[in-house]
Amino acid sequence: MAKYLLLKHYRGAPAAVNNVPMERWTPEEISAHVRYMGDFAARLQESGEYVDGQALAPEGTWVRYDGEGRPPVTDGPFAETKDLIAGWMVIDVDSRERAVELAGELSAAPGAGGEPIHEWLELRPFLSAPPTITE
């Protein structure tokens, strides 16, 4: 089994086919989208492929260590994660091919007009330990 992170982006990815920003969706369209995501996660829970997933609130802050006895530094001159990442899901699947298949299915969540978004999702494998050589 291999774990993959599916990232939903607000922006930064290629444009979706149904590229209407969520803030212009009706409450019914938002509910249908959230229901699709929940049903998708429930199905993966049943198959044992779901690990976790969350939608993210739009607010957030970058923080970094700035040296002993100094307060942490916040924000900076760079793109903010809060502007880029809408949510994530972790899956644990048998192969990269299965991860791609599931990401493609999740990409079809409904959006404006009830039509599939066909949004681009970022699929990233979890870093695993390098193989070891045994004698």
mmCIF file of N, CA and C in Angstrom:
data_model
loop_
_atom_site.group_PDB
_atom_site.id
_atom_site.type_symbol
_atom_site.label_atom_id
_atom_site.label_comp_id
_atom_site.label_asym_id
_atom_site.label_seq_id
_atom_site.Cartn_x
_atom_site.Cartn_y
_atom_site.Cartn_z
ATOM 1 N N MET A 1 0.847 -1.176 0.000
ATOM 2 C CA MET A 1 0.000 0.000 0.000
ATOM 3 C C MET A 1 0.892 1.239 0.000
ATOM 4 N N ALA A 2 0.433 2.259 -0.680
ATOM 5 C CA ALA A 2 1.158 3.524 -0.746
ATOM 6 C C ALA A 2 0.197 4.656 -0.441
ATOM 7 N N LYS A 3 0.665 5.611 0.335
ATOM 8 C CA LYS A 3 -0.166 6.756 0.683
ATOM 9 C C LYS A 3 0.100 7.898 -0.287
ATOM 10 N N TYR A 4 -1.004 8.556 -0.659
ATOM 11 C CA TYR A 4 -0.951 9.712 -1.553
ATOM 12 C C TYR A 4 -1.758 10.848 -0.955
ATOM 13 N N LEU A 5 -1.311 12.055 -1.216
ATOM 14 C CA LEU A 5 -2.026 13.257 -0.827
ATOM 15 C C LEU A 5 -2.687 13.831 -2.062
ATOM 16 N N LEU A 6 -4.005 14.039 -1.986
ATOM 17 C CA LEU A 6 -4.740 14.716 -3.052
ATOM 18 C C LEU A 6 -4.977 16.139 -2.578
ATOM 19 N N LEU A 7 -4.463 17.120 -3.301
ATOM 20 C CA LEU A 7 -4.606 18.524 -2.917
ATOM 21 C C LEU A 7 -5.578 19.223 -3.850
ATOM 22 N N LYS A 8 -6.563 19.887 -3.263
ATOM 23 C CA LYS A 8 -7.498 20.718 -4.012
ATOM 24 C C LYS A 8 -7.002 22.157 -3.890
ATOM 25 N N HIS A 9 -6.789 22.797 -5.005
ATOM 26 C CA HIS A 9 -6.249 24.159 -5.021
ATOM 27 C C HIS A 9 -7.337 25.184 -5.312
ATOM 28 N N TYR A 10 -7.253 26.335 -4.644
ATOM 29 C CA TYR A 10 -8.087 27.478 -5.017
ATOM 30 C C TYR A 10 -7.610 28.067 -6.334
ATOM 31 N N ARG A 11 -6.311 28.175 -6.452
ATOM 32 C CA ARG A 11 -5.714 28.723 -7.671
ATOM 33 C C ARG A 11 -4.300 28.184 -7.776
ATOM 34 N N GLY A 12 -3.688 28.389 -8.917
ATOM 35 C CA GLY A 12 -2.326 27.911 -9.112
ATOM 36 C C GLY A 12 -2.268 26.687 -10.001
ATOM 37 N N ALA A 13 -3.380 25.987 -10.133
ATOM 38 C CA ALA A 13 -3.443 24.826 -11.018
ATOM 39 C C ALA A 13 -4.000 25.278 -12.365
ATOM 40 N N PRO A 14 -3.870 24.462 -13.391
ATOM 41 C CA PRO A 14 -4.531 24.817 -14.657
ATOM 42 C C PRO A 14 -6.032 24.988 -14.423
ATOM 43 N N ALA A 15 -6.662 25.815 -15.222
ATOM 44 C CA ALA A 15 -8.089 26.098 -15.066
ATOM 45 C C ALA A 15 -8.921 24.827 -15.244
ATOM 46 N N ALA A 16 -9.953 24.713 -14.425
ATOM 47 C CA ALA A 16 -10.889 23.597 -14.529
ATOM 48 C C ALA A 16 -11.789 23.816 -15.738
ATOM 49 N N VAL A 17 -12.442 22.759 -16.204
ATOM 50 C CA VAL A 17 -13.375 22.882 -17.322
ATOM 51 C C VAL A 17 -14.561 23.756 -16.909
ATOM 52 N N ASN A 18 -15.161 23.462 -15.753
ATOM 53 C CA ASN A 18 -16.275 24.248 -15.212
ATOM 54 C C ASN A 18 -15.657 25.206 -14.207
ATOM 55 N N ASN A 19 -15.076 26.284 -14.707
ATOM 56 C CA ASN A 19 -14.220 27.154 -13.915
ATOM 57 C C ASN A 19 -14.973 28.351 -13.332
ATOM 58 N N VAL A 20 -16.046 28.080 -12.602
ATOM 59 C CA VAL A 20 -16.794 29.131 -11.925
ATOM 60 C C VAL A 20 -16.357 29.130 -10.468
ATOM 61 N N PRO A 21 -15.825 30.246 -9.944
ATOM 62 C CA PRO A 21 -15.371 30.267 -8.552
ATOM 63 C C PRO A 21 -16.496 29.904 -7.586
ATOM 64 N N MET A 22 -16.159 29.193 -6.522
ATOM 65 C CA MET A 22 -17.152 28.709 -5.571
ATOM 66 C C MET A 22 -17.969 29.848 -4.957
ATOM 67 N N GLU A 23 -17.379 31.023 -4.813
ATOM 68 C CA GLU A 23 -18.132 32.123 -4.218
ATOM 69 C C GLU A 23 -19.312 32.566 -5.102
ATOM 70 N N ARG A 24 -19.348 32.081 -6.350
ATOM 71 C CA ARG A 24 -20.463 32.390 -7.239
ATOM 72 C C ARG A 24 -21.456 31.232 -7.362
ATOM 73 N N TRP A 25 -21.239 30.141 -6.632
ATOM 74 C CA TRP A 25 -22.151 29.004 -6.656
ATOM 75 C C TRP A 25 -23.354 29.292 -5.760
ATOM 76 N N THR A 26 -24.454 28.637 -6.059
ATOM 77 C CA THR A 26 -25.634 28.737 -5.201
ATOM 78 C C THR A 26 -25.427 27.843 -3.975
ATOM 79 N N PRO A 27 -26.193 28.072 -2.913
ATOM 80 C CA PRO A 27 -26.093 27.174 -1.751
ATOM 81 C C PRO A 27 -26.369 25.714 -2.124
ATOM 82 N N GLU A 28 -27.261 25.472 -3.059
ATOM 83 C CA GLU A 28 -27.565 24.104 -3.489
ATOM 84 C C GLU A 28 -26.366 23.479 -4.197
ATOM 85 N N GLU A 29 -25.673 24.273 -5.016
ATOM 86 C CA GLU A 29 -24.490 23.772 -5.728
ATOM 87 C C GLU A 29 -23.370 23.441 -4.740
ATOM 88 N N ILE A 30 -23.203 24.273 -3.721
ATOM 89 C CA ILE A 30 -22.188 24.011 -2.699
ATOM 90 C C ILE A 30 -22.548 22.734 -1.940
ATOM 91 N N SER A 31 -23.821 22.585 -1.576
ATOM 92 C CA SER A 31 -24.260 21.382 -0.863
ATOM 93 C C SER A 31 -24.027 20.124 -1.692
ATOM 94 N N ALA A 32 -24.325 20.199 -2.993
ATOM 95 C CA ALA A 32 -24.115 19.035 -3.863
ATOM 96 C C ALA A 32 -22.629 18.684 -3.940
ATOM 97 N N HIS A 33 -21.779 19.689 -3.997
ATOM 98 C CA HIS A 33 -20.334 19.471 -4.054
ATOM 99 C C HIS A 33 -19.846 18.797 -2.767
ATOM 100 N N VAL A 34 -20.259 19.335 -1.626
ATOM 101 C CA VAL A 34 -19.848 18.788 -0.339
ATOM 102 C C VAL A 34 -20.384 17.367 -0.176
ATOM 103 N N ARG A 35 -21.609 17.119 -0.604
ATOM 104 C CA ARG A 35 -22.193 15.776 -0.522
ATOM 105 C C ARG A 35 -21.387 14.788 -1.373
ATOM 106 N N TYR A 36 -20.995 15.198 -2.590
ATOM 107 C CA TYR A 36 -20.184 14.344 -3.473
ATOM 108 C C TYR A 36 -18.873 13.979 -2.772
ATOM 109 N N MET A 37 -18.227 14.983 -2.179
ATOM 110 C CA MET A 37 -16.953 14.741 -1.497
ATOM 111 C C MET A 37 -17.155 13.764 -0.328
ATOM 112 N N GLY A 38 -18.224 13.959 0.446
ATOM 113 C CA GLY A 38 -18.513 13.071 1.566
ATOM 114 C C GLY A 38 -18.816 11.660 1.121
ATOM 115 N N ASP A 39 -19.604 11.520 0.054
ATOM 116 C CA ASP A 39 -19.922 10.185 -0.474
ATOM 117 C C ASP A 39 -18.671 9.485 -0.995
ATOM 118 N N PHE A 40 -17.804 10.249 -1.650
ATOM 119 C CA PHE A 40 -16.547 9.713 -2.166
ATOM 120 C C PHE A 40 -15.695 9.183 -1.002
ATOM 121 N N ALA A 41 -15.556 9.992 0.063
ATOM 122 C CA ALA A 41 -14.766 9.585 1.228
ATOM 123 C C ALA A 41 -15.385 8.354 1.899
ATOM 124 N N ALA A 42 -16.705 8.314 2.008
ATOM 125 C CA ALA A 42 -17.371 7.171 2.644
ATOM 126 C C ALA A 42 -17.110 5.886 1.863
ATOM 127 N N ARG A 43 -17.162 5.973 0.543
ATOM 128 C CA ARG A 43 -16.894 4.793 -0.284
ATOM 129 C C ARG A 43 -15.462 4.302 -0.091
ATOM 130 N N LEU A 44 -14.512 5.249 0.012
ATOM 131 C CA LEU A 44 -13.117 4.860 0.228
ATOM 132 C C LEU A 44 -12.901 4.325 1.641
ATOM 133 N N GLN A 45 -13.681 4.796 2.615
ATOM 134 C CA GLN A 45 -13.600 4.227 3.959
ATOM 135 C C GLN A 45 -14.012 2.765 3.914
ATOM 136 N N GLU A 46 -15.064 2.466 3.194
ATOM 137 C CA GLU A 46 -15.541 1.080 3.080
ATOM 138 C C GLU A 46 -14.508 0.176 2.414
ATOM 139 N N SER A 47 -13.776 0.712 1.427
ATOM 140 C CA SER A 47 -12.779 -0.107 0.733
ATOM 141 C C SER A 47 -11.447 -0.144 1.476
ATOM 142 N N GLY A 48 -11.314 0.664 2.536
ATOM 143 C CA GLY A 48 -10.063 0.708 3.297
ATOM 144 C C GLY A 48 -9.010 1.606 2.686
ATOM 145 N N GLU A 49 -9.387 2.431 1.712
ATOM 146 C CA GLU A 49 -8.411 3.288 1.022
ATOM 147 C C GLU A 49 -8.382 4.720 1.558
ATOM 148 N N TYR A 50 -9.314 5.077 2.404
ATOM 149 C CA TYR A 50 -9.390 6.433 2.943
ATOM 150 C C TYR A 50 -8.589 6.527 4.224
ATOM 151 N N VAL A 51 -7.761 7.549 4.353
ATOM 152 C CA VAL A 51 -7.004 7.785 5.573
ATOM 153 C C VAL A 51 -7.568 8.996 6.300
ATOM 154 N N ASP A 52 -7.654 10.143 5.621
ATOM 155 C CA ASP A 52 -8.162 11.358 6.234
ATOM 156 C C ASP A 52 -8.358 12.419 5.157
ATOM 157 N N GLY A 53 -9.098 13.429 5.474
ATOM 158 C CA GLY A 53 -9.289 14.541 4.563
ATOM 159 C C GLY A 53 -9.966 15.688 5.279
ATOM 160 N N GLN A 54 -9.691 16.896 4.850
ATOM 161 C CA GLN A 54 -10.277 18.081 5.464
ATOM 162 C C GLN A 54 -10.369 19.196 4.436
ATOM 163 N N ALA A 55 -11.414 19.993 4.581
ATOM 164 C CA ALA A 55 -11.475 21.266 3.862
ATOM 165 C C ALA A 55 -10.771 22.285 4.753
ATOM 166 N N LEU A 56 -10.184 23.288 4.154
ATOM 167 C CA LEU A 56 -9.449 24.288 4.918
ATOM 168 C C LEU A 56 -10.161 25.631 4.866
ATOM 169 N N ALA A 57 -10.156 26.337 5.976
ATOM 170 C CA ALA A 57 -10.710 27.685 6.031
ATOM 171 C C ALA A 57 -9.803 28.624 5.242
ATOM 172 N N PRO A 58 -10.344 29.705 4.718
ATOM 173 C CA PRO A 58 -9.528 30.606 3.897
ATOM 174 C C PRO A 58 -8.453 31.362 4.676
ATOM 175 N N GLU A 59 -8.607 31.541 5.987
ATOM 176 C CA GLU A 59 -7.598 32.292 6.730
ATOM 177 C C GLU A 59 -6.447 31.389 7.146
ATOM 178 N N GLY A 60 -5.291 31.982 7.326
ATOM 179 C CA GLY A 60 -4.103 31.249 7.729
ATOM 180 C C GLY A 60 -2.919 32.188 7.788
ATOM 181 N N THR A 61 -1.824 31.743 8.365
ATOM 182 C CA THR A 61 -0.641 32.577 8.519
ATOM 183 C C THR A 61 0.609 31.738 8.327
ATOM 184 N N TRP A 62 1.569 32.250 7.617
ATOM 185 C CA TRP A 62 2.891 31.625 7.539
ATOM 186 C C TRP A 62 3.635 31.986 8.818
ATOM 187 N N VAL A 63 4.375 31.042 9.376
ATOM 188 C CA VAL A 63 5.145 31.288 10.591
ATOM 189 C C VAL A 63 6.514 30.633 10.415
ATOM 190 N N ARG A 64 7.548 31.313 10.908
ATOM 191 C CA ARG A 64 8.878 30.700 10.897
ATOM 192 C C ARG A 64 9.649 31.119 12.137
ATOM 193 N N TYR A 65 10.571 30.291 12.545
ATOM 194 C CA TYR A 65 11.473 30.547 13.670
ATOM 195 C C TYR A 65 12.427 31.654 13.264
ATOM 196 N N ASP A 66 12.680 32.617 14.184
ATOM 197 C CA ASP A 66 13.562 33.738 13.842
ATOM 198 C C ASP A 66 14.741 33.867 14.797
ATOM 199 N N GLY A 67 15.070 32.790 15.490
ATOM 200 C CA GLY A 67 16.245 32.815 16.352
ATOM 201 C C GLY A 67 15.889 32.775 17.820
ATOM 202 N N GLU A 68 16.836 32.343 18.612
ATOM 203 C CA GLU A 68 16.654 32.183 20.055
ATOM 204 C C GLU A 68 16.226 33.499 20.695
ATOM 205 N N GLY A 69 15.149 33.431 21.484
ATOM 206 C CA GLY A 69 14.671 34.598 22.213
ATOM 207 C C GLY A 69 13.931 35.625 21.381
ATOM 208 N N ARG A 70 13.738 35.342 20.101
ATOM 209 C CA ARG A 70 13.028 36.290 19.235
ATOM 210 C C ARG A 70 11.652 35.708 18.914
ATOM 211 N N PRO A 71 10.670 36.569 18.732
ATOM 212 C CA PRO A 71 9.342 36.049 18.401
ATOM 213 C C PRO A 71 9.327 35.466 16.992
ATOM 214 N N PRO A 72 8.427 34.507 16.747
ATOM 215 C CA PRO A 72 8.315 33.963 15.389
ATOM 216 C C PRO A 72 7.942 35.057 14.393
ATOM 217 N N VAL A 73 8.414 34.908 13.192
ATOM 218 C CA VAL A 73 8.087 35.828 12.108
ATOM 219 C C VAL A 73 6.832 35.299 11.423
ATOM 220 N N THR A 74 5.914 36.197 11.076
ATOM 221 C CA THR A 74 4.704 35.775 10.371
ATOM 222 C C THR A 74 4.589 36.503 9.046
ATOM 223 N N ASP A 75 3.967 35.803 8.097
ATOM 224 C CA ASP A 75 3.739 36.301 6.738
ATOM 225 C C ASP A 75 5.022 36.712 6.038
ATOM 226 N N GLY A 76 4.915 37.121 4.790
ATOM 227 C CA GLY A 76 6.094 37.479 4.021
ATOM 228 C C GLY A 76 5.733 37.740 2.581
ATOM 229 N N PRO A 77 6.704 37.995 1.763
ATOM 230 C CA PRO A 77 6.449 38.344 0.352
ATOM 231 C C PRO A 77 6.346 37.105 -0.537
ATOM 232 N N PHE A 78 5.365 36.261 -0.271
ATOM 233 C CA PHE A 78 5.216 35.046 -1.058
ATOM 234 C C PHE A 78 3.750 34.646 -1.088
ATOM 235 N N ALA A 79 3.419 33.749 -2.003
ATOM 236 C CA ALA A 79 2.039 33.256 -2.111
ATOM 237 C C ALA A 79 1.645 32.588 -0.806
ATOM 238 N N GLU A 80 0.441 32.848 -0.351
ATOM 239 C CA GLU A 80 -0.041 32.306 0.906
ATOM 240 C C GLU A 80 -0.757 30.984 0.685
ATOM 241 N N THR A 81 -0.476 30.004 1.526
ATOM 242 C CA THR A 81 -1.150 28.722 1.431
ATOM 243 C C THR A 81 -2.656 28.912 1.510
ATOM 244 N N LYS A 82 -3.113 29.833 2.344
ATOM 245 C CA LYS A 82 -4.548 30.057 2.490
ATOM 246 C C LYS A 82 -5.179 30.485 1.176
ATOM 247 N N ASP A 83 -4.395 31.064 0.271
ATOM 248 C CA ASP A 83 -4.897 31.473 -1.036
ATOM 249 C C ASP A 83 -4.821 30.342 -2.054
ATOM 250 N N LEU A 84 -4.085 29.299 -1.744
ATOM 251 C CA LEU A 84 -3.819 28.270 -2.731
ATOM 252 C C LEU A 84 -4.504 26.939 -2.470
ATOM 253 N N ILE A 85 -4.565 26.496 -1.235
ATOM 254 C CA ILE A 85 -5.033 25.137 -0.959
ATOM 255 C C ILE A 85 -6.405 25.170 -0.298
ATOM 256 N N ALA A 86 -7.378 24.531 -0.963
ATOM 257 C CA ALA A 86 -8.758 24.510 -0.480
ATOM 258 C C ALA A 86 -9.006 23.334 0.448
ATOM 259 N N GLY A 87 -8.298 22.246 0.263
ATOM 260 C CA GLY A 87 -8.492 21.075 1.097
ATOM 261 C C GLY A 87 -7.606 19.943 0.633
ATOM 262 N N TRP A 88 -7.676 18.838 1.360
ATOM 263 C CA TRP A 88 -6.818 17.708 1.058
ATOM 264 C C TRP A 88 -7.484 16.414 1.475
ATOM 265 N N MET A 89 -7.000 15.340 0.895
ATOM 266 C CA MET A 89 -7.436 14.002 1.255
ATOM 267 C C MET A 89 -6.221 13.089 1.163
ATOM 268 N N VAL A 90 -6.081 12.207 2.140
ATOM 269 C CA VAL A 90 -5.008 11.212 2.121
ATOM 270 C C VAL A 90 -5.648 9.864 1.817
ATOM 271 N N ILE A 91 -5.088 9.175 0.849
ATOM 272 C CA ILE A 91 -5.563 7.842 0.488
ATOM 273 C C ILE A 91 -4.413 6.851 0.633
ATOM 274 N N ASP A 92 -4.755 5.610 0.835
ATOM 275 C CA ASP A 92 -3.767 4.535 0.969
ATOM 276 C C ASP A 92 -4.194 3.443 0.001
ATOM 277 N N VAL A 93 -3.502 3.352 -1.111
ATOM 278 C CA VAL A 93 -3.928 2.492 -2.215
ATOM 279 C C VAL A 93 -2.829 1.512 -2.611
ATOM 280 N N ASP A 94 -3.192 0.543 -3.445
ATOM 281 C CA ASP A 94 -2.246 -0.486 -3.863
ATOM 282 C C ASP A 94 -1.242 -0.024 -4.910
ATOM 283 N N SER A 95 -1.598 1.033 -5.663
ATOM 284 C CA SER A 95 -0.711 1.433 -6.756
ATOM 285 C C SER A 95 -0.918 2.896 -7.127
ATOM 286 N N ARG A 96 0.055 3.420 -7.841
ATOM 287 C CA ARG A 96 -0.065 4.783 -8.362
ATOM 288 C C ARG A 96 -1.241 4.866 -9.326
ATOM 289 N N GLU A 97 -1.448 3.824 -10.089
ATOM 290 C CA GLU A 97 -2.552 3.803 -11.047
ATOM 291 C C GLU A 97 -3.892 3.969 -10.342
ATOM 292 N N ARG A 98 -4.053 3.304 -9.184
ATOM 293 C CA ARG A 98 -5.292 3.442 -8.417
ATOM 294 C C ARG A 98 -5.419 4.862 -7.877
ATOM 295 N N ALA A 99 -4.327 5.450 -7.432
ATOM 296 C CA ALA A 99 -4.346 6.834 -6.938
ATOM 297 C C ALA A 99 -4.780 7.790 -8.053
ATOM 298 N N VAL A 100 -4.257 7.592 -9.251
ATOM 299 C CA VAL A 100 -4.631 8.428 -10.395
ATOM 300 C C VAL A 100 -6.112 8.240 -10.719
ATOM 301 N N GLU A 101 -6.580 6.999 -10.681
ATOM 302 C CA GLU A 101 -7.988 6.713 -10.951
ATOM 303 C C GLU A 101 -8.896 7.457 -9.956
ATOM 304 N N LEU A 102 -8.555 7.391 -8.677
ATOM 305 C CA LEU A 102 -9.375 8.050 -7.668
ATOM 306 C C LEU A 102 -9.304 9.569 -7.775
ATOM 307 N N ALA A 103 -8.130 10.102 -8.057
ATOM 308 C CA ALA A 103 -8.004 11.554 -8.233
ATOM 309 C C ALA A 103 -8.859 12.014 -9.406
ATOM 310 N N GLY A 104 -8.884 11.246 -10.486
ATOM 311 C CA GLY A 104 -9.724 11.584 -11.627
ATOM 312 C C GLY A 104 -11.193 11.593 -11.267
ATOM 313 N N GLU A 105 -11.605 10.628 -10.458
ATOM 314 C CA GLU A 105 -13.002 10.569 -10.029
ATOM 315 C C GLU A 105 -13.349 11.759 -9.128
ATOM 316 N N LEU A 106 -12.456 12.103 -8.217
ATOM 317 C CA LEU A 106 -12.694 13.230 -7.326
ATOM 318 C C LEU A 106 -12.743 14.543 -8.106
ATOM 319 N N SER A 107 -12.001 14.626 -9.174
ATOM 320 C CA SER A 107 -11.980 15.807 -10.032
ATOM 321 C C SER A 107 -13.339 16.107 -10.650
ATOM 322 N N ALA A 108 -14.204 15.109 -10.696
ATOM 323 C CA ALA A 108 -15.520 15.261 -11.322
ATOM 324 C C ALA A 108 -16.589 15.736 -10.340
ATOM 325 N N ALA A 109 -16.210 16.182 -9.155
ATOM 326 C CA ALA A 109 -17.198 16.697 -8.206
ATOM 327 C C ALA A 109 -18.008 17.802 -8.880
ATOM 328 N N PRO A 110 -19.307 17.895 -8.576
ATOM 329 C CA PRO A 110 -20.132 18.902 -9.233
ATOM 330 C C PRO A 110 -19.799 20.308 -8.762
ATOM 331 N N GLY A 111 -20.020 21.249 -9.663
ATOM 332 C CA GLY A 111 -19.814 22.661 -9.349
ATOM 333 C C GLY A 111 -20.994 23.469 -9.828
ATOM 334 N N ALA A 112 -20.719 24.589 -10.439
ATOM 335 C CA ALA A 112 -21.769 25.483 -10.927
ATOM 336 C C ALA A 112 -22.674 24.741 -11.899
ATOM 337 N N GLY A 113 -23.971 24.956 -11.760
ATOM 338 C CA GLY A 113 -24.939 24.319 -12.635
ATOM 339 C C GLY A 113 -25.066 22.824 -12.421
ATOM 340 N N GLY A 114 -24.429 22.302 -11.370
ATOM 341 C CA GLY A 114 -24.459 20.869 -11.114
ATOM 342 C C GLY A 114 -23.559 20.068 -12.037
ATOM 343 N N GLU A 115 -22.829 20.746 -12.886
ATOM 344 C CA GLU A 115 -21.927 20.085 -13.839
ATOM 345 C C GLU A 115 -20.596 19.750 -13.176
ATOM 346 N N PRO A 116 -19.960 18.644 -13.567
ATOM 347 C CA PRO A 116 -18.648 18.308 -13.000
ATOM 348 C C PRO A 116 -17.651 19.442 -13.208
ATOM 349 N N ILE A 117 -16.826 19.660 -12.201
ATOM 350 C CA ILE A 117 -15.810 20.716 -12.301
ATOM 351 C C ILE A 117 -14.700 20.306 -13.258
ATOM 352 N N HIS A 118 -14.304 19.054 -13.197
ATOM 353 C CA HIS A 118 -13.123 18.585 -13.930
ATOM 354 C C HIS A 118 -11.912 19.427 -13.546
ATOM 355 N N GLU A 119 -11.789 19.643 -12.216
ATOM 356 C CA GLU A 119 -10.669 20.440 -11.727
ATOM 357 C C GLU A 119 -9.399 19.603 -11.694
ATOM 358 N N TRP A 120 -8.283 20.281 -11.746
ATOM 359 C CA TRP A 120 -6.999 19.618 -11.603
ATOM 360 C C TRP A 120 -6.742 19.416 -10.115
ATOM 361 N N LEU A 121 -6.347 18.225 -9.731
ATOM 362 C CA LEU A 121 -5.950 17.922 -8.358
ATOM 363 C C LEU A 121 -4.476 17.563 -8.363
ATOM 364 N N GLU A 122 -3.775 18.004 -7.355
ATOM 365 C CA GLU A 122 -2.366 17.628 -7.236
ATOM 366 C C GLU A 122 -2.286 16.307 -6.485
ATOM 367 N N LEU A 123 -1.623 15.343 -7.060
ATOM 368 C CA LEU A 123 -1.448 14.012 -6.479
ATOM 369 C C LEU A 123 0.015 13.851 -6.098
ATOM 370 N N ARG A 124 0.272 13.692 -4.796
ATOM 371 C CA ARG A 124 1.652 13.580 -4.335
ATOM 372 C C ARG A 124 1.815 12.367 -3.437
ATOM 373 N N PRO A 125 2.787 11.506 -3.745
ATOM 374 C CA PRO A 125 3.029 10.366 -2.869
ATOM 375 C C PRO A 125 3.706 10.822 -1.577
ATOM 376 N N PHE A 126 3.424 10.108 -0.503
ATOM 377 C CA PHE A 126 4.137 10.363 0.744
ATOM 378 C C PHE A 126 5.571 9.893 0.552
ATOM 379 N N LEU A 127 6.498 10.588 1.138
ATOM 380 C CA LEU A 127 7.893 10.193 1.085
ATOM 381 C C LEU A 127 8.063 8.922 1.903
ATOM 382 N N SER A 128 8.696 7.948 1.318
ATOM 383 C CA SER A 128 8.929 6.699 2.036
ATOM 384 C C SER A 128 10.418 6.514 2.227
ATOM 385 N N ALA A 129 10.754 5.616 3.126
ATOM 386 C CA ALA A 129 12.166 5.338 3.390
ATOM 387 C C ALA A 129 12.803 4.721 2.144
ATOM 388 N N PRO A 130 14.021 5.107 1.841
ATOM 389 C CA PRO A 130 14.698 4.504 0.699
ATOM 390 C C PRO A 130 14.931 3.018 0.933
ATOM 391 N N PRO A 131 14.978 2.239 -0.130
ATOM 392 C CA PRO A 131 15.234 0.814 0.069
ATOM 393 C C PRO A 131 16.601 0.595 0.701
ATOM 394 N N THR A 132 16.684 -0.428 1.510
ATOM 395 C CA THR A 132 17.973 -0.749 2.135
ATOM 396 C C THR A 132 18.539 -2.009 1.489
ATOM 397 N N ILE A 133 19.842 -2.108 1.528
ATOM 398 C CA ILE A 133 20.511 -3.281 0.978
ATOM 399 C C ILE A 133 20.920 -4.153 2.148
ATOM 400 N N THR A 134 20.503 -5.389 2.083
ATOM 401 C CA THR A 134 20.877 -6.331 3.144
ATOM 402 C C THR A 134 21.819 -7.358 2.558
ATOM 403 N N GLU A 135 22.702 -7.811 3.379
ATOM 404 C CA GLU A 135 23.665 -8.797 2.900
ATOM 405 C C GLU A 135 23.225 -10.183 3.257
#
